[in-house]
PDB file of N, CA and C in Angstrom:
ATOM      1  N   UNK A 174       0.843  -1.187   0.000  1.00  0.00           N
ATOM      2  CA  UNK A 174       0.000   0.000   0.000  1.00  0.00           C
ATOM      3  C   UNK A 174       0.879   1.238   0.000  1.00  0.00           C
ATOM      4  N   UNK A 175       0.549   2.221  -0.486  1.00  0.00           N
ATOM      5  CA  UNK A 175       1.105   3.433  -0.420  1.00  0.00           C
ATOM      6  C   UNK A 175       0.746   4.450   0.176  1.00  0.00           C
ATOM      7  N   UNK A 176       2.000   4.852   1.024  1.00  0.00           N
ATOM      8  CA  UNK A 176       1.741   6.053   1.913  1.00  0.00           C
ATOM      9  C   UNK A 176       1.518   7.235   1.566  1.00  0.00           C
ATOM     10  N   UNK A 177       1.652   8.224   2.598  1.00  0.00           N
ATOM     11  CA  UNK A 177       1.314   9.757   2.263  1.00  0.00           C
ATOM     12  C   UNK A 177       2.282  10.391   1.521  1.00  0.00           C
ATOM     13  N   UNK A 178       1.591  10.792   0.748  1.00  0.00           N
ATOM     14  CA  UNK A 178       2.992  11.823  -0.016  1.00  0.00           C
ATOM     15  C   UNK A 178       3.893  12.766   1.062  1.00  0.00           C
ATOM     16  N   UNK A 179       5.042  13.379   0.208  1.00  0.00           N
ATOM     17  CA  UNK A 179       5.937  13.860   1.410  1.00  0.00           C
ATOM     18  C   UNK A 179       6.919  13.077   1.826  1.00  0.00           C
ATOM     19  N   UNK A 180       7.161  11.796   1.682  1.00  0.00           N
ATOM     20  CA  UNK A 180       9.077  11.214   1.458  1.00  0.00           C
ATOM     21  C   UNK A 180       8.167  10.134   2.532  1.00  0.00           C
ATOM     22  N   UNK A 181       7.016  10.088   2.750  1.00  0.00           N
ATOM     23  CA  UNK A 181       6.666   9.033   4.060  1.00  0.00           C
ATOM     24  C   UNK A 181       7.137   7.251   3.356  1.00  0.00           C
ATOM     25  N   UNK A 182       7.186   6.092   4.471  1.00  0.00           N
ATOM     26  CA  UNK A 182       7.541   5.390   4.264  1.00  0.00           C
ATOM     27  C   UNK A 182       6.384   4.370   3.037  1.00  0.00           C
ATOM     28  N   UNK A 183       6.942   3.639   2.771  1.00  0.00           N
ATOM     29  CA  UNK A 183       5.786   2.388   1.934  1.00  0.00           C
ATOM     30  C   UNK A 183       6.032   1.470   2.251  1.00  0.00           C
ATOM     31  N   UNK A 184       4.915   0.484   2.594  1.00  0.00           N
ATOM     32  CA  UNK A 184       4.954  -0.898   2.962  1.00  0.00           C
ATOM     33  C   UNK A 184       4.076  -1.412   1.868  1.00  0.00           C
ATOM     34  N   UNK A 185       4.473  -2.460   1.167  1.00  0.00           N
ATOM     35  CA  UNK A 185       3.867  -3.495   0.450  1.00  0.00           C
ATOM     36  C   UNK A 185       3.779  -4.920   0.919  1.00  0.00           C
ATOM     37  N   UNK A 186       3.086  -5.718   1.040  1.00  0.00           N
ATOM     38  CA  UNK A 186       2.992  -6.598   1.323  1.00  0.00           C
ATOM     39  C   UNK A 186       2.263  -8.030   0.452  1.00  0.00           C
ATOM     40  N   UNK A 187       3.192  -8.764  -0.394  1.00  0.00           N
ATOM     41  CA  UNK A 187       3.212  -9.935  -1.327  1.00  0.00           C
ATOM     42  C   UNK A 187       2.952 -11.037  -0.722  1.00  0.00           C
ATOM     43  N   UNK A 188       1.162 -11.388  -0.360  1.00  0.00           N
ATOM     44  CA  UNK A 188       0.992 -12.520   0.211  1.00  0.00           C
ATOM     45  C   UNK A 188       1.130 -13.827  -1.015  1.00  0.00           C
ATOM     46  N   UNK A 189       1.139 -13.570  -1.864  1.00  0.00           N
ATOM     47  CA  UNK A 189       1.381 -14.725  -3.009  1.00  0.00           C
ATOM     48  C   UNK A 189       2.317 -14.675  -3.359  1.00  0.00           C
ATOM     49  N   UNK A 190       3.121 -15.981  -3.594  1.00  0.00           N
ATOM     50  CA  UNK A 190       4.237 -16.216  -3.833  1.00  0.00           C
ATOM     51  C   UNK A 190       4.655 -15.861  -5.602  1.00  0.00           C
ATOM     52  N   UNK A 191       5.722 -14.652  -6.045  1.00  0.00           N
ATOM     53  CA  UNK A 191       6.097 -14.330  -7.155  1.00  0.00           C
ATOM     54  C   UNK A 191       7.255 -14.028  -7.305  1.00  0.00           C
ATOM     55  N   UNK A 192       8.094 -13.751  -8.384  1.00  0.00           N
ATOM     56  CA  UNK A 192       9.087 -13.795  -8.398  1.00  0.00           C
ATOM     57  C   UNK A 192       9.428 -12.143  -8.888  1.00  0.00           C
ATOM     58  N   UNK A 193       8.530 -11.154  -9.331  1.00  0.00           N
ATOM     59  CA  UNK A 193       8.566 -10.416  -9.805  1.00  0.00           C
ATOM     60  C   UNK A 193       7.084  -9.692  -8.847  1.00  0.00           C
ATOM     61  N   UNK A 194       7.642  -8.638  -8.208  1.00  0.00           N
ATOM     62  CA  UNK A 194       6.872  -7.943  -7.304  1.00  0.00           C
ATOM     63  C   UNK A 194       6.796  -6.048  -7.845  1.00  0.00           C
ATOM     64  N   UNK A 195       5.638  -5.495  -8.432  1.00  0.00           N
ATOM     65  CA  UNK A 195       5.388  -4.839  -8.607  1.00  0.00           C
ATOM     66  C   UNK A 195       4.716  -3.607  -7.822  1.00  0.00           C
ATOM     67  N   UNK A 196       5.325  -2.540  -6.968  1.00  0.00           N
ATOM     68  CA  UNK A 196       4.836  -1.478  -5.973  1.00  0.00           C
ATOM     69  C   UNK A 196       4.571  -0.320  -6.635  1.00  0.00           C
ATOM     70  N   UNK A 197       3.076   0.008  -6.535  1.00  0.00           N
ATOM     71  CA  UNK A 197       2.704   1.060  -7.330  1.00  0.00           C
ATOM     72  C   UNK A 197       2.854   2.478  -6.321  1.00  0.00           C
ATOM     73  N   UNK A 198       2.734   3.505  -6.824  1.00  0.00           N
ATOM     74  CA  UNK A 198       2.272   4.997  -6.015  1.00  0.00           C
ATOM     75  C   UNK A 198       3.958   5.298  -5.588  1.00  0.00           C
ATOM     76  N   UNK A 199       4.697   5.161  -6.060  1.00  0.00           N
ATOM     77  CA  UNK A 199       6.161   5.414  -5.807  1.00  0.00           C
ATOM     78  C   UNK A 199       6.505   6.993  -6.660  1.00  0.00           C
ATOM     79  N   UNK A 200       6.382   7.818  -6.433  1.00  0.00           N
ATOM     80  CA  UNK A 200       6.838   8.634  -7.148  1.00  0.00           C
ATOM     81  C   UNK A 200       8.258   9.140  -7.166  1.00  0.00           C
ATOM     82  N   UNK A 201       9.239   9.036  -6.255  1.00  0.00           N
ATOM     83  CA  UNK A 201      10.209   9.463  -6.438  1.00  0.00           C
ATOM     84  C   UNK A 201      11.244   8.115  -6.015  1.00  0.00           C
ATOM     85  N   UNK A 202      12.565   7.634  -6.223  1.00  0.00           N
ATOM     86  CA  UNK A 202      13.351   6.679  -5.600  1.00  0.00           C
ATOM     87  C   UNK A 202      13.003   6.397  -4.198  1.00  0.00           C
ATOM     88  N   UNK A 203      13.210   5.443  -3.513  1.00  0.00           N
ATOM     89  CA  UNK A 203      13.102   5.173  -2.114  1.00  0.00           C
ATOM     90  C   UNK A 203      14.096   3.937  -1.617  1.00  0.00           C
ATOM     91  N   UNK A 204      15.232   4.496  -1.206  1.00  0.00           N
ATOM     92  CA  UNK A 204      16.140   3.356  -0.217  1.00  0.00           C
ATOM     93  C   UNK A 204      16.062   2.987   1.055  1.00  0.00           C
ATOM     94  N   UNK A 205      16.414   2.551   2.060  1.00  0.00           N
ATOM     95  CA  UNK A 205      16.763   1.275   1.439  1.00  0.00           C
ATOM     96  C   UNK A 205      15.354   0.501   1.072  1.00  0.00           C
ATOM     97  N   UNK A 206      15.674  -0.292   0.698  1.00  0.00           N
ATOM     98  CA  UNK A 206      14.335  -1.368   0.298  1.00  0.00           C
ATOM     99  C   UNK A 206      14.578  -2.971   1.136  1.00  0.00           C
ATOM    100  N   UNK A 207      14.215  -3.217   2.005  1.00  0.00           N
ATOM    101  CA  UNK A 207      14.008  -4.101   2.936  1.00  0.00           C
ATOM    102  C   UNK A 207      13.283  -5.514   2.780  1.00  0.00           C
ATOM    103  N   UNK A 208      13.526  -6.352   2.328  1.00  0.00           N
ATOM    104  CA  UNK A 208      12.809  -7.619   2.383  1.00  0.00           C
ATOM    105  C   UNK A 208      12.495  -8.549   3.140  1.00  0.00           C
ATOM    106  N   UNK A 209      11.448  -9.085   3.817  1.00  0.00           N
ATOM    107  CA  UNK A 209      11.681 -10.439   4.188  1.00  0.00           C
ATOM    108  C   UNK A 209      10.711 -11.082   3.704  1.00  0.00           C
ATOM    109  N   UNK A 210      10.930 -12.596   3.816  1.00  0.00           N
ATOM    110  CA  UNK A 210      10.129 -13.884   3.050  1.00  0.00           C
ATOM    111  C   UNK A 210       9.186 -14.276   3.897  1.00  0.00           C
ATOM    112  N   UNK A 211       8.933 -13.625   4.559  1.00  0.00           N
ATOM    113  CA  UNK A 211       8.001 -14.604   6.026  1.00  0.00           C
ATOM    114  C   UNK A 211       8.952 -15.665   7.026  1.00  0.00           C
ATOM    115  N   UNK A 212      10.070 -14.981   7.128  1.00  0.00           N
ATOM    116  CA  UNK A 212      10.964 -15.975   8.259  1.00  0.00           C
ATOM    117  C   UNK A 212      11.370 -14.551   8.738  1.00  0.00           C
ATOM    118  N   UNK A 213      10.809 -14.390  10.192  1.00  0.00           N
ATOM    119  CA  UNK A 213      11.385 -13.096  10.690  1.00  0.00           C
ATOM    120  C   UNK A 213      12.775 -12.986  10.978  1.00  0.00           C
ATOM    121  N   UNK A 214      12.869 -11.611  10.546  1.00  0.00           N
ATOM    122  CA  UNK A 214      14.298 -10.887  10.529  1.00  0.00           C
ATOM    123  C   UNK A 214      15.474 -11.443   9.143  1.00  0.00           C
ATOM    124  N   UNK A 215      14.539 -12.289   8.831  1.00  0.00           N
ATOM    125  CA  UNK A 215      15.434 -12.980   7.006  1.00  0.00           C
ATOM    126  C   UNK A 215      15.399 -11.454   6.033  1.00  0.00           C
ATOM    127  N   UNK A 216      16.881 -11.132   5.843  1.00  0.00           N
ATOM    128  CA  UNK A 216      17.081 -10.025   4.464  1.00  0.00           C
ATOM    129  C   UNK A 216      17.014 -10.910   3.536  1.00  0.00           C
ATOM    130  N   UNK A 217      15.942 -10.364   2.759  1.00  0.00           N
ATOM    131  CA  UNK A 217      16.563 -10.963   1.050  1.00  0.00           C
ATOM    132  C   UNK A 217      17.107 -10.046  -0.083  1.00  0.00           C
ATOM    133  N   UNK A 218      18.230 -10.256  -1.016  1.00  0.00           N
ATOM    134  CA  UNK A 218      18.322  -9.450  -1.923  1.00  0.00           C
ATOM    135  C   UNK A 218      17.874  -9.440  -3.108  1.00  0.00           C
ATOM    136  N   UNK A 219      17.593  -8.252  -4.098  1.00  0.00           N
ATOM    137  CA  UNK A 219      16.618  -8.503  -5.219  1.00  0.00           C
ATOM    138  C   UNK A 219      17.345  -7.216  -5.741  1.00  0.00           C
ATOM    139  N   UNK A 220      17.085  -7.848  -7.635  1.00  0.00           N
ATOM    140  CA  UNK A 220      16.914  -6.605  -8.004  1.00  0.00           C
ATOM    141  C   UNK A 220      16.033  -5.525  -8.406  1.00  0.00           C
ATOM    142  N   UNK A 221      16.265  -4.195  -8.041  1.00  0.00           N
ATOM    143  CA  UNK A 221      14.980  -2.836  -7.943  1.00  0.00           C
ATOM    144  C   UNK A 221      15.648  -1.961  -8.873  1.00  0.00           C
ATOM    145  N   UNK A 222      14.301  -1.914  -9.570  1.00  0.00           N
ATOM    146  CA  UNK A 222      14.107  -1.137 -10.597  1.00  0.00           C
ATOM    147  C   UNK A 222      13.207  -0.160 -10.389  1.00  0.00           C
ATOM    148  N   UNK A 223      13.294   1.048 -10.927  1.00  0.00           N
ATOM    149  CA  UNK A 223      12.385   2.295 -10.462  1.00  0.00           C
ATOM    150  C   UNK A 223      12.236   2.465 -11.822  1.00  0.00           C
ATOM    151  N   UNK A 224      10.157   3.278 -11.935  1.00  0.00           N
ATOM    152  CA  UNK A 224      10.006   3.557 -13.096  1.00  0.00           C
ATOM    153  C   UNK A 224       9.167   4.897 -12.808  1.00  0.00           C
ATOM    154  N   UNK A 225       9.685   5.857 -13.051  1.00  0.00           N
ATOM    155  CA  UNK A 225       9.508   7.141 -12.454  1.00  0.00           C
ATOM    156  C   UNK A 225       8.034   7.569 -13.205  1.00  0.00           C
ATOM    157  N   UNK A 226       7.979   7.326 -14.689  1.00  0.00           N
ATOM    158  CA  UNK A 226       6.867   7.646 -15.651  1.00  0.00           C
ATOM    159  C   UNK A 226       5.589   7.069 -15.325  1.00  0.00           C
ATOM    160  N   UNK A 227       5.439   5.979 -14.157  1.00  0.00           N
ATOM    161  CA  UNK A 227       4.377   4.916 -14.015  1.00  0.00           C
ATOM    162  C   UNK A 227       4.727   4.942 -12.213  1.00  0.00           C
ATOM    163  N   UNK A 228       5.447   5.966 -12.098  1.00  0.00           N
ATOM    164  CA  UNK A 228       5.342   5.295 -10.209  1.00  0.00           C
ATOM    165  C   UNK A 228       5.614   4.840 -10.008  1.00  0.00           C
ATOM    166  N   UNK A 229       6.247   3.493 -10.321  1.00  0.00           N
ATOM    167  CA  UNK A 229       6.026   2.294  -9.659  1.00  0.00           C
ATOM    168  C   UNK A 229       7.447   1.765  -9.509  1.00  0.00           C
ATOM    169  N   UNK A 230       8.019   0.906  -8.563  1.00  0.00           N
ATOM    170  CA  UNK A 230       8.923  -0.071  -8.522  1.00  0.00           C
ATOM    171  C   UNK A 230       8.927  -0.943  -8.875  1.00  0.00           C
ATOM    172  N   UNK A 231       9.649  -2.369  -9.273  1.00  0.00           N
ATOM    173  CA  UNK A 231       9.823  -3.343  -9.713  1.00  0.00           C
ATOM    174  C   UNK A 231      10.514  -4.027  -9.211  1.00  0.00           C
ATOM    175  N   UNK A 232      10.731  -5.226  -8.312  1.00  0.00           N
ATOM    176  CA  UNK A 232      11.619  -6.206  -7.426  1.00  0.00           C
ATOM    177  C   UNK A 232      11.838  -7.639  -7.973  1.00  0.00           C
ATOM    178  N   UNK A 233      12.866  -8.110  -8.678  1.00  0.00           N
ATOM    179  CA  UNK A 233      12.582  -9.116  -9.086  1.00  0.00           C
ATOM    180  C   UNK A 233      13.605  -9.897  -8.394  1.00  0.00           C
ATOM    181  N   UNK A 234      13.012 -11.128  -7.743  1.00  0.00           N
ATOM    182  CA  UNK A 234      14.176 -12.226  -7.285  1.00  0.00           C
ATOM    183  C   UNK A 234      14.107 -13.264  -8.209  1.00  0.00           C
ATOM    184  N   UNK A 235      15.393 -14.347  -7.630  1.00  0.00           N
ATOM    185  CA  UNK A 235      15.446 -15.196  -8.136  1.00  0.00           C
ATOM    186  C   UNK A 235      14.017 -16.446  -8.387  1.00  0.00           C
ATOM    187  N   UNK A 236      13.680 -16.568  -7.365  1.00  0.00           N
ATOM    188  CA  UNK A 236      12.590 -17.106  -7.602  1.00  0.00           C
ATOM    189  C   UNK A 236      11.459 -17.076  -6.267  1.00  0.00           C
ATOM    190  N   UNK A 237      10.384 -17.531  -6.538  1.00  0.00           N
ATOM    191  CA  UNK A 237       8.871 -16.556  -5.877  1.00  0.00           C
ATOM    192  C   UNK A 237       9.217 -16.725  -4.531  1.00  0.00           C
ATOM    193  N   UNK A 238       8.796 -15.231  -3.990  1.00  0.00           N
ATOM    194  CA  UNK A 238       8.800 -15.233  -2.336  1.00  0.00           C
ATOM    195  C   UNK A 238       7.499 -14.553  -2.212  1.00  0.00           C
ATOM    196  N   UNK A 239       7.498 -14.611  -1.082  1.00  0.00           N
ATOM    197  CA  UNK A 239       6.285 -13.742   0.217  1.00  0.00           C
ATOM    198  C   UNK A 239       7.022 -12.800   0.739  1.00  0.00           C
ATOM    199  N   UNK A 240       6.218 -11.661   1.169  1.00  0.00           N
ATOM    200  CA  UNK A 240       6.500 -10.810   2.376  1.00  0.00           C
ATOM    201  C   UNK A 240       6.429  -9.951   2.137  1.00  0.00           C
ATOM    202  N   UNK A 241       7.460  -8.798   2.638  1.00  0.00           N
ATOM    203  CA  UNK A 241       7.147  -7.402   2.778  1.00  0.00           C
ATOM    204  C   UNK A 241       8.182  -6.832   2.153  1.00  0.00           C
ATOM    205  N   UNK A 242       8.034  -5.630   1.304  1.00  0.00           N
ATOM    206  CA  UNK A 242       8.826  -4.997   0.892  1.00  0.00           C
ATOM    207  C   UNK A 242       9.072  -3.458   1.834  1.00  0.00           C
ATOM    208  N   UNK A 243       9.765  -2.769   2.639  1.00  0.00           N
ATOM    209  CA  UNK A 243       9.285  -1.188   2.931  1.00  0.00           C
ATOM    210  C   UNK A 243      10.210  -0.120   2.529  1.00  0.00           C
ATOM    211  N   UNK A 244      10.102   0.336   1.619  1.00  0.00           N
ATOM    212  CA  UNK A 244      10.369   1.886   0.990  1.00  0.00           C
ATOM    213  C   UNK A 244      10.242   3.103   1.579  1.00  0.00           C
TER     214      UNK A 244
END
């Protein structure tokens, strides 16, 4: 879901398992980007892509996870 405009944080949350995770309402970059799979306190790394023209981010791992992304 996306927060308030104004640099506030974003939490997304990927209850279905994909490999390619799409976060809309992003308007400007947002680091760090934080993952876990549903094993608390597990980092995962991915690669993020920002698409400034559409808002949105793009997270793609190796292959499908769960959890939370926060921006």
């Amino acid at each position: 879901a996306a927060g308030p405009a104004g640099g506030a944080a974003i939490a997304h949350h990927q209850s279905s398992a994909a490999s390619v995770w799409t976060i809309p309402g992003v308007s400007s970059p947002r680091q760090p980007v934080i993952l876990l799979d549903g094993e608390p306190n597990r980092q995962v790394y991915t690669d993020v892509q920002h698409y400034p023209s559409t808002q949105t981010v793009v997270l793609t791992f190796p292959s499908p996870v769960t959890g939370w992304a926060y921006l």
